[in-house]
Amino acid sequence: IALALPLWEDRVARGLFRYDVTACETKVIPGELGFVAQLNEGRHLKKRPTEFRVDRVLQPFDSAKFNFTKVGQEEVLFRFENGGGDNSYFLENAPSTEGDHAPSVVAINVSPIEYGHVLLIPRVLDRLPQQIDPESFLLALHMAAEAASPYFRLGYNSLGAFATINHLHFQAYYLSVPFPVEKAPTKKIPLAKCALNSGVKVSKLTNFPVRGLVFERGNTLKDLADVVTNACIWLQENNVPFNVLISDSGRRIFVFPQCYAEKQALGEVSQDLLDTQVNPAVWEISGHIVLKRRTDFKEASEASAWRLLAEVSLSEERFEEVKACIFEATGLTESDEEEESSESPYASSSSVPRASSHMSEGCLVLQ
């Protein structure tokens, strides 16, 4: 993935982006969690509008709407595939054959939020709608592991949770400070022994404005991917909009069921929050808030960030209902042990999670 940055900068030099994101003002808001605010006055004017219903998480692919088969070839950086071995490697000119499956590609986001902002588009020519499946989610974890940097995160937005294109994709970029959600304390959910075969540990966020689940470790990358995929499939099939943050080189995954668009439709969001024009998707929920108006940027505080994001969260009662259904769908069972509180690796020290030097299952990068 170190390939991505020089290629991304090459596309900057070619003028392929709609604005210069490096010129956007950014600041860490004083406070316990350190929310990050960015002033990006042009993004909402230059970003592609949403072209589908926001009240349905599952919608069929529509080739008449914008999709990633319509992007210019110069926006594509390289192919990214699971090589099936223990090592990762790069082929500069890999020939494609008639028997090849549809390629998964990494492309620039022409309306970037941050430096190195790219899109991972699994099996782009298969024209998959924006919904999680096991193969694609595992590919996203491979990308996070291959990057081997705690500053590189991937995000996913479902339809109804501020995805703007109904064509399967993950977003990713570098941010050189911890996301606030990565610093938030968590409470471990004790699991019954029969549920521990995968090695996955589950916690829920505490003292954070958006309720969410945290999935960690796993005996293998695939074990972790399978558990989170099953959780996401349940959310999709039950029309619960959600966002996913893949953190710590693929070892830590945050899942946020959310209801902001539903509250908007019901007229339950205050007008002053609507006036900010902030659509709280995965990056905003994680604590990197893109603001459109200078006055909002100037007055940004931890209290204002908290107030916005609290509107995104499910109620405690609804969250517990959804959590119980997710556990059933993933085959996890809570035990009767006392829950443990834990601090994030960021919360107790200035260190960042250790970046892995290589992947347990190799990836093949093709240009």
mmCIF file of C-alpha atoms in Angstrom:
data_model
loop_
_atom_site.group_PDB
_atom_site.id
_atom_site.type_symbol
_atom_site.label_atom_id
_atom_site.label_comp_id
_atom_site.label_asym_id
_atom_site.label_seq_id
_atom_site.Cartn_x
_atom_site.Cartn_y
_atom_site.Cartn_z
ATOM 1 C CA ILE A 1 0.000 0.000 0.000
ATOM 2 C CA ALA A 2 3.057 2.242 0.168
ATOM 3 C CA LEU A 3 2.522 2.307 -3.586
ATOM 4 C CA ALA A 4 -0.687 4.255 -3.118
ATOM 5 C CA LEU A 5 0.795 7.536 -1.905
ATOM 6 C CA PRO A 6 3.218 8.237 -4.794
ATOM 7 C CA LEU A 7 0.489 7.272 -7.248
ATOM 8 C CA TRP A 8 -2.039 9.438 -5.385
ATOM 9 C CA GLU A 9 0.375 12.399 -5.502
ATOM 10 C CA ASP A 10 0.847 11.764 -9.224
ATOM 11 C CA ARG A 11 -2.928 12.175 -9.683
ATOM 12 C CA VAL A 12 -2.741 15.416 -7.690
ATOM 13 C CA ALA A 13 -0.099 16.675 -10.133
ATOM 14 C CA ARG A 14 -2.370 15.713 -13.025
ATOM 15 C CA GLY A 15 -5.221 17.817 -11.587
ATOM 16 C CA LEU A 16 -7.678 14.930 -11.204
ATOM 17 C CA PHE A 17 -9.086 16.049 -7.838
ATOM 18 C CA ARG A 18 -11.943 18.508 -7.451
ATOM 19 C CA TYR A 19 -10.041 20.561 -4.873
ATOM 20 C CA ASP A 20 -6.765 20.590 -2.942
ATOM 21 C CA VAL A 21 -7.553 18.819 0.324
ATOM 22 C CA THR A 22 -4.083 19.640 1.697
ATOM 23 C CA ALA A 23 -5.112 23.309 1.714
ATOM 24 C CA CYS A 24 -8.063 22.635 4.037
ATOM 25 C CA GLU A 25 -7.627 23.881 7.597
ATOM 26 C CA THR A 26 -7.603 21.136 10.229
ATOM 27 C CA LYS A 27 -7.400 21.309 14.022
ATOM 28 C CA VAL A 28 -7.676 19.020 17.015
ATOM 29 C CA ILE A 29 -10.475 20.275 19.243
ATOM 30 C CA PRO A 30 -9.449 20.622 22.909
ATOM 31 C CA GLY A 31 -11.071 18.007 25.109
ATOM 32 C CA GLU A 32 -10.757 14.515 26.472
ATOM 33 C CA LEU A 33 -11.288 12.675 23.174
ATOM 34 C CA GLY A 34 -9.576 15.101 20.798
ATOM 35 C CA PHE A 35 -12.142 15.385 18.009
ATOM 36 C CA VAL A 36 -10.570 16.466 14.720
ATOM 37 C CA ALA A 37 -12.285 19.236 12.754
ATOM 38 C CA GLN A 38 -11.605 20.028 9.118
ATOM 39 C CA LEU A 39 -12.912 23.050 7.234
ATOM 40 C CA ASN A 40 -13.803 21.971 3.703
ATOM 41 C CA GLU A 41 -16.025 24.691 2.300
ATOM 42 C CA GLY A 42 -16.175 23.328 -1.234
ATOM 43 C CA ARG A 43 -16.769 19.620 -0.705
ATOM 44 C CA HIS A 44 -20.571 19.724 -0.461
ATOM 45 C CA LEU A 45 -20.736 21.868 -3.603
ATOM 46 C CA LYS A 46 -18.388 19.680 -5.645
ATOM 47 C CA LYS A 47 -19.250 16.248 -4.278
ATOM 48 C CA ARG A 48 -21.454 13.955 -6.358
ATOM 49 C CA PRO A 49 -25.090 14.029 -5.136
ATOM 50 C CA THR A 50 -26.845 10.956 -3.736
ATOM 51 C CA GLU A 51 -28.960 9.247 -6.400
ATOM 52 C CA PHE A 52 -30.995 6.695 -4.463
ATOM 53 C CA ARG A 53 -33.439 6.296 -1.588
ATOM 54 C CA VAL A 54 -31.960 6.740 1.869
ATOM 55 C CA ASP A 55 -34.582 4.653 3.685
ATOM 56 C CA ARG A 56 -33.490 1.256 2.339
ATOM 57 C CA VAL A 57 -30.151 -0.347 3.207
ATOM 58 C CA LEU A 58 -30.452 -2.962 0.453
ATOM 59 C CA GLN A 59 -31.152 -1.689 -3.053
ATOM 60 C CA PRO A 60 -30.352 -3.297 -6.409
ATOM 61 C CA PHE A 61 -27.481 -1.987 -8.500
ATOM 62 C CA ASP A 62 -28.689 0.493 -11.118
ATOM 63 C CA SER A 63 -26.356 0.833 -14.104
ATOM 64 C CA ALA A 64 -28.120 4.038 -15.148
ATOM 65 C CA LYS A 65 -26.866 5.781 -11.997
ATOM 66 C CA PHE A 66 -23.252 6.797 -11.442
ATOM 67 C CA ASN A 67 -21.045 3.837 -10.606
ATOM 68 C CA PHE A 68 -17.335 3.075 -10.572
ATOM 69 C CA THR A 69 -17.303 1.476 -14.024
ATOM 70 C CA LYS A 70 -17.735 5.058 -15.290
ATOM 71 C CA VAL A 71 -14.618 6.546 -13.689
ATOM 72 C CA GLY A 72 -11.690 7.496 -15.888
ATOM 73 C CA GLN A 73 -8.908 4.935 -16.170
ATOM 74 C CA GLU A 74 -6.449 7.537 -14.882
ATOM 75 C CA GLU A 75 -8.290 7.535 -11.523
ATOM 76 C CA VAL A 76 -7.432 3.854 -10.962
ATOM 77 C CA LEU A 77 -4.130 3.334 -9.128
ATOM 78 C CA PHE A 78 -3.728 -0.466 -9.160
ATOM 79 C CA ARG A 79 -5.423 -3.822 -8.713
ATOM 80 C CA PHE A 80 -5.445 -5.299 -5.222
ATOM 81 C CA GLU A 81 -6.005 -9.029 -4.778
ATOM 82 C CA ASN A 82 -5.580 -11.751 -2.179
ATOM 83 C CA GLY A 83 -2.549 -13.651 -3.422
ATOM 84 C CA GLY A 84 -3.374 -16.705 -1.295
ATOM 85 C CA GLY A 85 0.137 -17.074 0.159
ATOM 86 C CA ASP A 86 2.073 -15.857 3.148
ATOM 87 C CA ASN A 87 3.864 -12.996 1.408
ATOM 88 C CA SER A 88 2.752 -9.846 -0.370
ATOM 89 C CA TYR A 89 4.239 -8.778 -3.663
ATOM 90 C CA PHE A 90 3.838 -6.293 -6.484
ATOM 91 C CA LEU A 91 3.628 -6.984 -10.206
ATOM 92 C CA GLU A 92 4.138 -3.850 -12.265
ATOM 93 C CA ASN A 93 2.632 -5.178 -15.478
ATOM 94 C CA ALA A 94 0.452 -8.173 -14.720
ATOM 95 C CA PRO A 95 -1.341 -9.455 -17.820
ATOM 96 C CA SER A 96 -5.037 -10.159 -17.458
ATOM 97 C CA THR A 97 -6.424 -13.295 -19.018
ATOM 98 C CA GLU A 98 -9.879 -14.201 -20.191
ATOM 99 C CA GLY A 99 -10.294 -16.502 -17.206
ATOM 100 C CA ASP A 100 -9.534 -13.776 -14.628
ATOM 101 C CA HIS A 101 -12.329 -12.874 -12.247
ATOM 102 C CA ALA A 102 -13.418 -9.250 -12.103
ATOM 103 C CA PRO A 103 -10.545 -7.197 -10.663
ATOM 104 C CA SER A 104 -10.654 -5.429 -7.325
ATOM 105 C CA VAL A 105 -9.107 -1.996 -7.743
ATOM 106 C CA VAL A 106 -7.852 0.926 -5.676
ATOM 107 C CA ALA A 107 -8.836 4.309 -7.094
ATOM 108 C CA ILE A 108 -8.595 7.900 -5.933
ATOM 109 C CA ASN A 109 -11.536 9.614 -4.250
ATOM 110 C CA VAL A 110 -11.848 12.750 -6.391
ATOM 111 C CA SER A 111 -13.601 14.513 -3.461
ATOM 112 C CA PRO A 112 -11.072 13.633 -0.740
ATOM 113 C CA ILE A 113 -11.413 14.177 2.977
ATOM 114 C CA GLU A 114 -7.742 13.679 3.789
ATOM 115 C CA TYR A 115 -4.316 12.988 2.344
ATOM 116 C CA GLY A 116 -4.135 9.713 0.432
ATOM 117 C CA HIS A 117 -7.930 9.263 0.335
ATOM 118 C CA VAL A 118 -8.640 6.240 -1.875
ATOM 119 C CA LEU A 119 -11.425 3.798 -2.629
ATOM 120 C CA LEU A 120 -11.196 0.009 -2.548
ATOM 121 C CA ILE A 121 -13.699 -1.306 -5.093
ATOM 122 C CA PRO A 122 -14.086 -5.088 -4.879
ATOM 123 C CA ARG A 123 -14.706 -6.899 -8.195
ATOM 124 C CA VAL A 124 -15.517 -3.610 -9.844
ATOM 125 C CA LEU A 125 -16.850 -5.074 -13.085
ATOM 126 C CA ASP A 126 -19.307 -7.345 -11.245
ATOM 127 C CA ARG A 127 -21.308 -4.200 -10.417
ATOM 128 C CA LEU A 128 -22.056 -5.191 -6.824
ATOM 129 C CA PRO A 129 -24.474 -2.983 -4.865
ATOM 130 C CA GLN A 130 -23.290 -1.308 -1.668
ATOM 131 C CA GLN A 131 -23.613 -4.205 0.738
ATOM 132 C CA ILE A 132 -21.118 -6.250 2.737
ATOM 133 C CA ASP A 133 -20.267 -9.794 1.657
ATOM 134 C CA PRO A 134 -17.652 -12.181 3.139
ATOM 135 C CA GLU A 135 -15.141 -12.057 0.275
ATOM 136 C CA SER A 136 -15.157 -8.278 -0.035
ATOM 137 C CA PHE A 137 -14.929 -7.613 3.691
ATOM 138 C CA LEU A 138 -11.973 -9.969 4.031
ATOM 139 C CA LEU A 139 -10.306 -8.113 1.139
ATOM 140 C CA ALA A 140 -10.743 -4.844 3.064
ATOM 141 C CA LEU A 141 -9.073 -6.385 6.125
ATOM 142 C CA HIS A 142 -6.210 -7.564 3.931
ATOM 143 C CA MET A 143 -5.750 -4.006 2.696
ATOM 144 C CA ALA A 144 -5.613 -2.689 6.269
ATOM 145 C CA ALA A 145 -3.113 -5.379 7.248
ATOM 146 C CA GLU A 146 -1.001 -4.809 4.142
ATOM 147 C CA ALA A 147 -0.768 -1.075 4.902
ATOM 148 C CA ALA A 148 0.839 -2.037 8.235
ATOM 149 C CA SER A 149 0.272 1.466 9.604
ATOM 150 C CA PRO A 150 -1.896 2.497 12.567
ATOM 151 C CA TYR A 151 -2.550 5.774 10.727
ATOM 152 C CA PHE A 152 -4.227 4.090 7.749
ATOM 153 C CA ARG A 153 -7.888 3.220 8.317
ATOM 154 C CA LEU A 154 -10.673 1.910 6.120
ATOM 155 C CA GLY A 155 -14.299 2.914 6.446
ATOM 156 C CA TYR A 156 -17.601 1.647 5.115
ATOM 157 C CA ASN A 157 -20.974 3.416 4.919
ATOM 158 C CA SER A 158 -24.162 1.507 4.173
ATOM 159 C CA LEU A 159 -27.019 2.984 2.211
ATOM 160 C CA GLY A 160 -29.073 5.015 4.674
ATOM 161 C CA ALA A 161 -25.868 5.791 6.608
ATOM 162 C CA PHE A 162 -24.541 8.341 4.097
ATOM 163 C CA ALA A 163 -23.028 6.175 1.399
ATOM 164 C CA THR A 164 -23.518 8.315 -1.702
ATOM 165 C CA ILE A 165 -22.897 5.686 -4.417
ATOM 166 C CA ASN A 166 -24.698 2.341 -4.654
ATOM 167 C CA HIS A 167 -21.666 0.417 -5.905
ATOM 168 C CA LEU A 168 -19.694 -1.642 -3.386
ATOM 169 C CA HIS A 169 -16.720 0.284 -2.074
ATOM 170 C CA PHE A 170 -14.674 0.990 1.033
ATOM 171 C CA GLN A 171 -12.916 4.285 1.704
ATOM 172 C CA ALA A 172 -9.451 4.652 3.198
ATOM 173 C CA TYR A 173 -6.976 7.385 4.077
ATOM 174 C CA TYR A 174 -4.095 8.334 6.354
ATOM 175 C CA LEU A 175 -4.652 10.510 9.436
ATOM 176 C CA SER A 176 -1.592 11.070 11.597
ATOM 177 C CA VAL A 177 -3.454 11.333 14.915
ATOM 178 C CA PRO A 178 -5.694 8.809 16.693
ATOM 179 C CA PHE A 179 -9.387 8.921 15.889
ATOM 180 C CA PRO A 180 -11.360 9.845 19.008
ATOM 181 C CA VAL A 181 -13.245 6.546 18.883
ATOM 182 C CA GLU A 182 -9.905 4.721 19.050
ATOM 183 C CA LYS A 183 -9.234 6.490 22.360
ATOM 184 C CA ALA A 184 -12.687 5.902 23.831
ATOM 185 C CA PRO A 185 -12.979 3.442 26.726
ATOM 186 C CA THR A 186 -14.741 0.133 26.085
ATOM 187 C CA LYS A 187 -16.456 -2.503 28.186
ATOM 188 C CA LYS A 188 -15.657 -6.105 27.330
ATOM 189 C CA ILE A 189 -18.650 -8.367 26.693
ATOM 190 C CA PRO A 190 -17.808 -11.763 28.242
ATOM 191 C CA LEU A 191 -18.497 -14.616 25.850
ATOM 192 C CA ALA A 192 -19.469 -18.197 26.607
ATOM 193 C CA LYS A 193 -16.634 -20.656 26.037
ATOM 194 C CA CYS A 194 -18.427 -22.287 23.094
ATOM 195 C CA ALA A 195 -18.321 -18.919 21.326
ATOM 196 C CA LEU A 196 -14.576 -18.475 21.688
ATOM 197 C CA ASN A 197 -13.490 -20.790 18.862
ATOM 198 C CA SER A 198 -12.834 -17.859 16.549
ATOM 199 C CA GLY A 199 -10.765 -16.032 19.168
ATOM 200 C CA VAL A 200 -12.731 -12.836 18.483
ATOM 201 C CA LYS A 201 -13.264 -10.501 21.444
ATOM 202 C CA VAL A 202 -16.241 -8.142 21.561
ATOM 203 C CA SER A 203 -16.666 -4.929 23.544
ATOM 204 C CA LYS A 204 -19.054 -2.014 23.495
ATOM 205 C CA LEU A 205 -18.050 1.612 23.549
ATOM 206 C CA THR A 206 -18.547 3.586 26.746
ATOM 207 C CA ASN A 207 -18.366 7.339 27.201
ATOM 208 C CA PHE A 208 -18.680 7.984 23.465
ATOM 209 C CA PRO A 209 -21.591 9.813 21.787
ATOM 210 C CA VAL A 210 -22.408 6.984 19.348
ATOM 211 C CA ARG A 211 -23.140 3.514 20.693
ATOM 212 C CA GLY A 212 -21.155 0.841 18.900
ATOM 213 C CA LEU A 213 -19.565 -2.572 19.094
ATOM 214 C CA VAL A 214 -15.831 -3.267 18.878
ATOM 215 C CA PHE A 215 -14.582 -6.572 17.431
ATOM 216 C CA GLU A 216 -10.919 -7.469 17.982
ATOM 217 C CA ARG A 217 -8.254 -10.073 17.348
ATOM 218 C CA GLY A 218 -9.502 -13.438 16.125
ATOM 219 C CA ASN A 219 -7.337 -16.500 15.538
ATOM 220 C CA THR A 220 -6.969 -15.460 11.902
ATOM 221 C CA LEU A 221 -7.906 -12.465 9.802
ATOM 222 C CA LYS A 222 -10.674 -14.565 8.272
ATOM 223 C CA ASP A 223 -12.123 -15.473 11.679
ATOM 224 C CA LEU A 224 -12.466 -11.790 12.523
ATOM 225 C CA ALA A 225 -13.842 -10.982 9.062
ATOM 226 C CA ASP A 226 -16.443 -13.749 9.269
ATOM 227 C CA VAL A 227 -17.843 -12.574 12.606
ATOM 228 C CA VAL A 228 -18.084 -8.921 11.528
ATOM 229 C CA THR A 229 -19.490 -9.858 8.112
ATOM 230 C CA ASN A 230 -22.298 -11.843 9.742
ATOM 231 C CA ALA A 231 -23.072 -8.854 11.976
ATOM 232 C CA CYS A 232 -23.223 -6.543 8.956
ATOM 233 C CA ILE A 233 -25.380 -8.960 6.952
ATOM 234 C CA TRP A 234 -27.916 -9.013 9.783
ATOM 235 C CA LEU A 235 -27.982 -5.204 9.864
ATOM 236 C CA GLN A 236 -28.432 -5.056 6.073
ATOM 237 C CA GLU A 237 -31.198 -7.626 5.959
ATOM 238 C CA ASN A 238 -33.071 -5.922 8.789
ATOM 239 C CA ASN A 239 -32.740 -2.439 7.270
ATOM 240 C CA VAL A 240 -30.564 -0.989 10.020
ATOM 241 C CA PRO A 241 -28.165 1.610 8.509
ATOM 242 C CA PHE A 242 -24.619 1.246 9.787
ATOM 243 C CA ASN A 243 -21.022 2.375 9.474
ATOM 244 C CA VAL A 244 -17.802 0.398 9.949
ATOM 245 C CA LEU A 245 -14.293 1.581 10.855
ATOM 246 C CA ILE A 246 -11.377 -0.824 10.278
ATOM 247 C CA SER A 247 -8.551 0.215 12.592
ATOM 248 C CA ASP A 248 -5.204 -0.999 13.964
ATOM 249 C CA SER A 249 -4.028 -2.649 10.717
ATOM 250 C CA GLY A 250 -7.209 -4.704 10.497
ATOM 251 C CA ARG A 251 -7.133 -6.041 14.061
ATOM 252 C CA ARG A 252 -9.843 -3.773 15.505
ATOM 253 C CA ILE A 253 -13.219 -3.118 13.897
ATOM 254 C CA PHE A 254 -15.908 -0.695 15.069
ATOM 255 C CA VAL A 255 -19.528 -1.239 13.979
ATOM 256 C CA PHE A 256 -22.013 1.612 14.456
ATOM 257 C CA PRO A 257 -25.732 1.047 13.797
ATOM 258 C CA GLN A 258 -27.180 4.530 13.261
ATOM 259 C CA CYS A 259 -30.433 6.438 12.737
ATOM 260 C CA TYR A 260 -29.546 10.018 11.727
ATOM 261 C CA ALA A 261 -31.223 9.901 8.295
ATOM 262 C CA GLU A 262 -34.329 8.389 9.876
ATOM 263 C CA LYS A 263 -34.444 11.180 12.444
ATOM 264 C CA GLN A 264 -33.976 13.737 9.640
ATOM 265 C CA ALA A 265 -36.937 12.290 7.754
ATOM 266 C CA LEU A 266 -39.087 12.390 10.897
ATOM 267 C CA GLY A 267 -38.141 16.010 11.604
ATOM 268 C CA GLU A 268 -36.432 15.072 14.864
ATOM 269 C CA VAL A 269 -33.077 16.770 14.204
ATOM 270 C CA SER A 270 -32.845 20.391 15.289
ATOM 271 C CA GLN A 271 -32.568 22.996 12.548
ATOM 272 C CA ASP A 272 -29.236 24.351 13.722
ATOM 273 C CA LEU A 273 -27.676 20.896 13.312
ATOM 274 C CA LEU A 274 -29.254 20.527 9.871
ATOM 275 C CA ASP A 275 -27.874 23.930 8.913
ATOM 276 C CA THR A 276 -24.323 22.654 9.388
ATOM 277 C CA GLN A 277 -24.960 20.310 6.412
ATOM 278 C CA VAL A 278 -22.801 17.673 8.091
ATOM 279 C CA ASN A 279 -23.806 14.148 7.090
ATOM 280 C CA PRO A 280 -22.381 11.954 9.862
ATOM 281 C CA ALA A 281 -20.869 8.970 8.069
ATOM 282 C CA VAL A 282 -18.043 6.724 9.269
ATOM 283 C CA TRP A 283 -15.328 9.387 9.442
ATOM 284 C CA GLU A 284 -17.492 11.881 11.330
ATOM 285 C CA ILE A 285 -18.744 9.200 13.720
ATOM 286 C CA SER A 286 -15.155 8.126 14.377
ATOM 287 C CA GLY A 287 -14.343 11.724 15.306
ATOM 288 C CA HIS A 288 -12.926 13.325 12.121
ATOM 289 C CA ILE A 289 -15.616 15.899 11.403
ATOM 290 C CA VAL A 290 -15.709 17.668 8.054
ATOM 291 C CA LEU A 291 -17.340 21.093 8.429
ATOM 292 C CA LYS A 292 -18.680 23.140 5.519
ATOM 293 C CA ARG A 293 -19.001 26.572 7.179
ATOM 294 C CA ARG A 294 -16.166 28.632 8.634
ATOM 295 C CA THR A 295 -18.295 29.735 11.562
ATOM 296 C CA ASP A 296 -18.885 26.091 12.572
ATOM 297 C CA PHE A 297 -15.154 25.394 12.276
ATOM 298 C CA LYS A 298 -14.250 28.448 14.337
ATOM 299 C CA GLU A 299 -16.741 27.591 17.081
ATOM 300 C CA ALA A 300 -16.135 23.819 17.068
ATOM 301 C CA SER A 301 -15.883 22.314 20.543
ATOM 302 C CA GLU A 302 -16.050 18.864 22.084
ATOM 303 C CA ALA A 303 -19.568 19.732 23.264
ATOM 304 C CA SER A 304 -20.740 20.644 19.744
ATOM 305 C CA ALA A 305 -19.173 17.491 18.266
ATOM 306 C CA TRP A 306 -20.756 15.378 20.992
ATOM 307 C CA ARG A 307 -24.169 16.993 20.424
ATOM 308 C CA LEU A 308 -24.085 16.284 16.685
ATOM 309 C CA LEU A 309 -22.938 12.685 17.048
ATOM 310 C CA ALA A 310 -25.398 11.902 19.844
ATOM 311 C CA GLU A 311 -28.171 12.384 17.262
ATOM 312 C CA VAL A 312 -26.628 9.574 15.204
ATOM 313 C CA SER A 313 -26.771 6.972 17.953
ATOM 314 C CA LEU A 314 -29.466 4.422 18.594
ATOM 315 C CA SER A 315 -31.140 4.712 21.984
ATOM 316 C CA GLU A 316 -29.756 2.443 24.708
ATOM 317 C CA GLU A 317 -32.843 0.210 24.510
ATOM 318 C CA ARG A 318 -32.733 -0.096 20.709
ATOM 319 C CA PHE A 319 -28.978 -0.650 20.721
ATOM 320 C CA GLU A 320 -29.310 -3.539 23.182
ATOM 321 C CA GLU A 321 -32.009 -5.101 20.974
ATOM 322 C CA VAL A 322 -29.789 -4.809 17.911
ATOM 323 C CA LYS A 323 -26.781 -6.147 19.843
ATOM 324 C CA ALA A 324 -28.733 -9.224 20.907
ATOM 325 C CA CYS A 325 -29.749 -9.899 17.294
ATOM 326 C CA ILE A 326 -26.173 -9.430 16.089
ATOM 327 C CA PHE A 327 -24.940 -11.920 18.680
ATOM 328 C CA GLU A 328 -27.508 -14.456 17.517
ATOM 329 C CA ALA A 329 -26.544 -13.895 13.872
ATOM 330 C CA THR A 330 -22.824 -14.315 14.594
ATOM 331 C CA GLY A 331 -23.204 -17.356 16.833
ATOM 332 C CA LEU A 332 -21.816 -15.480 19.847
ATOM 333 C CA THR A 333 -23.296 -15.999 23.300
ATOM 334 C CA GLU A 334 -22.841 -13.730 26.284
ATOM 335 C CA SER A 335 -21.766 -15.418 29.504
ATOM 336 C CA ASP A 336 -22.882 -14.419 32.979
ATOM 337 C CA GLU A 337 -19.451 -13.198 34.028
ATOM 338 C CA GLU A 338 -18.996 -9.637 35.170
ATOM 339 C CA GLU A 339 -18.133 -7.285 32.319
ATOM 340 C CA GLU A 340 -14.696 -5.707 32.369
ATOM 341 C CA SER A 341 -13.911 -2.123 31.495
ATOM 342 C CA SER A 342 -10.822 -1.463 29.476
ATOM 343 C CA GLU A 343 -8.964 1.478 28.091
ATOM 344 C CA SER A 344 -7.963 1.942 24.487
ATOM 345 C CA PRO A 345 -4.228 1.607 23.712
ATOM 346 C CA TYR A 346 -4.341 5.359 23.067
ATOM 347 C CA ALA A 347 -6.050 6.249 26.319
ATOM 348 C CA SER A 348 -3.286 5.289 28.692
ATOM 349 C CA SER A 349 -0.233 6.330 26.710
ATOM 350 C CA SER A 350 0.915 8.299 23.721
ATOM 351 C CA SER A 351 1.881 5.126 21.888
ATOM 352 C CA VAL A 352 0.004 3.861 18.861
ATOM 353 C CA PRO A 353 -0.887 0.231 18.107
ATOM 354 C CA ARG A 354 2.051 -1.742 16.814
ATOM 355 C CA ALA A 355 1.956 -2.004 13.032
ATOM 356 C CA SER A 356 2.399 -5.483 11.675
ATOM 357 C CA SER A 357 5.389 -6.066 9.408
ATOM 358 C CA HIS A 358 3.570 -8.426 7.078
ATOM 359 C CA MET A 359 0.251 -10.133 6.558
ATOM 360 C CA SER A 360 -0.616 -13.614 7.738
ATOM 361 C CA GLU A 361 -2.264 -14.224 4.401
ATOM 362 C CA GLY A 362 -0.576 -12.565 1.454
ATOM 363 C CA CYS A 363 -2.039 -10.086 -0.985
ATOM 364 C CA LEU A 364 -1.195 -9.578 -4.603
ATOM 365 C CA VAL A 365 -1.041 -6.011 -5.904
ATOM 366 C CA LEU A 366 -1.313 -5.598 -9.658
ATOM 367 C CA GLN A 367 -0.957 -2.402 -11.685
#
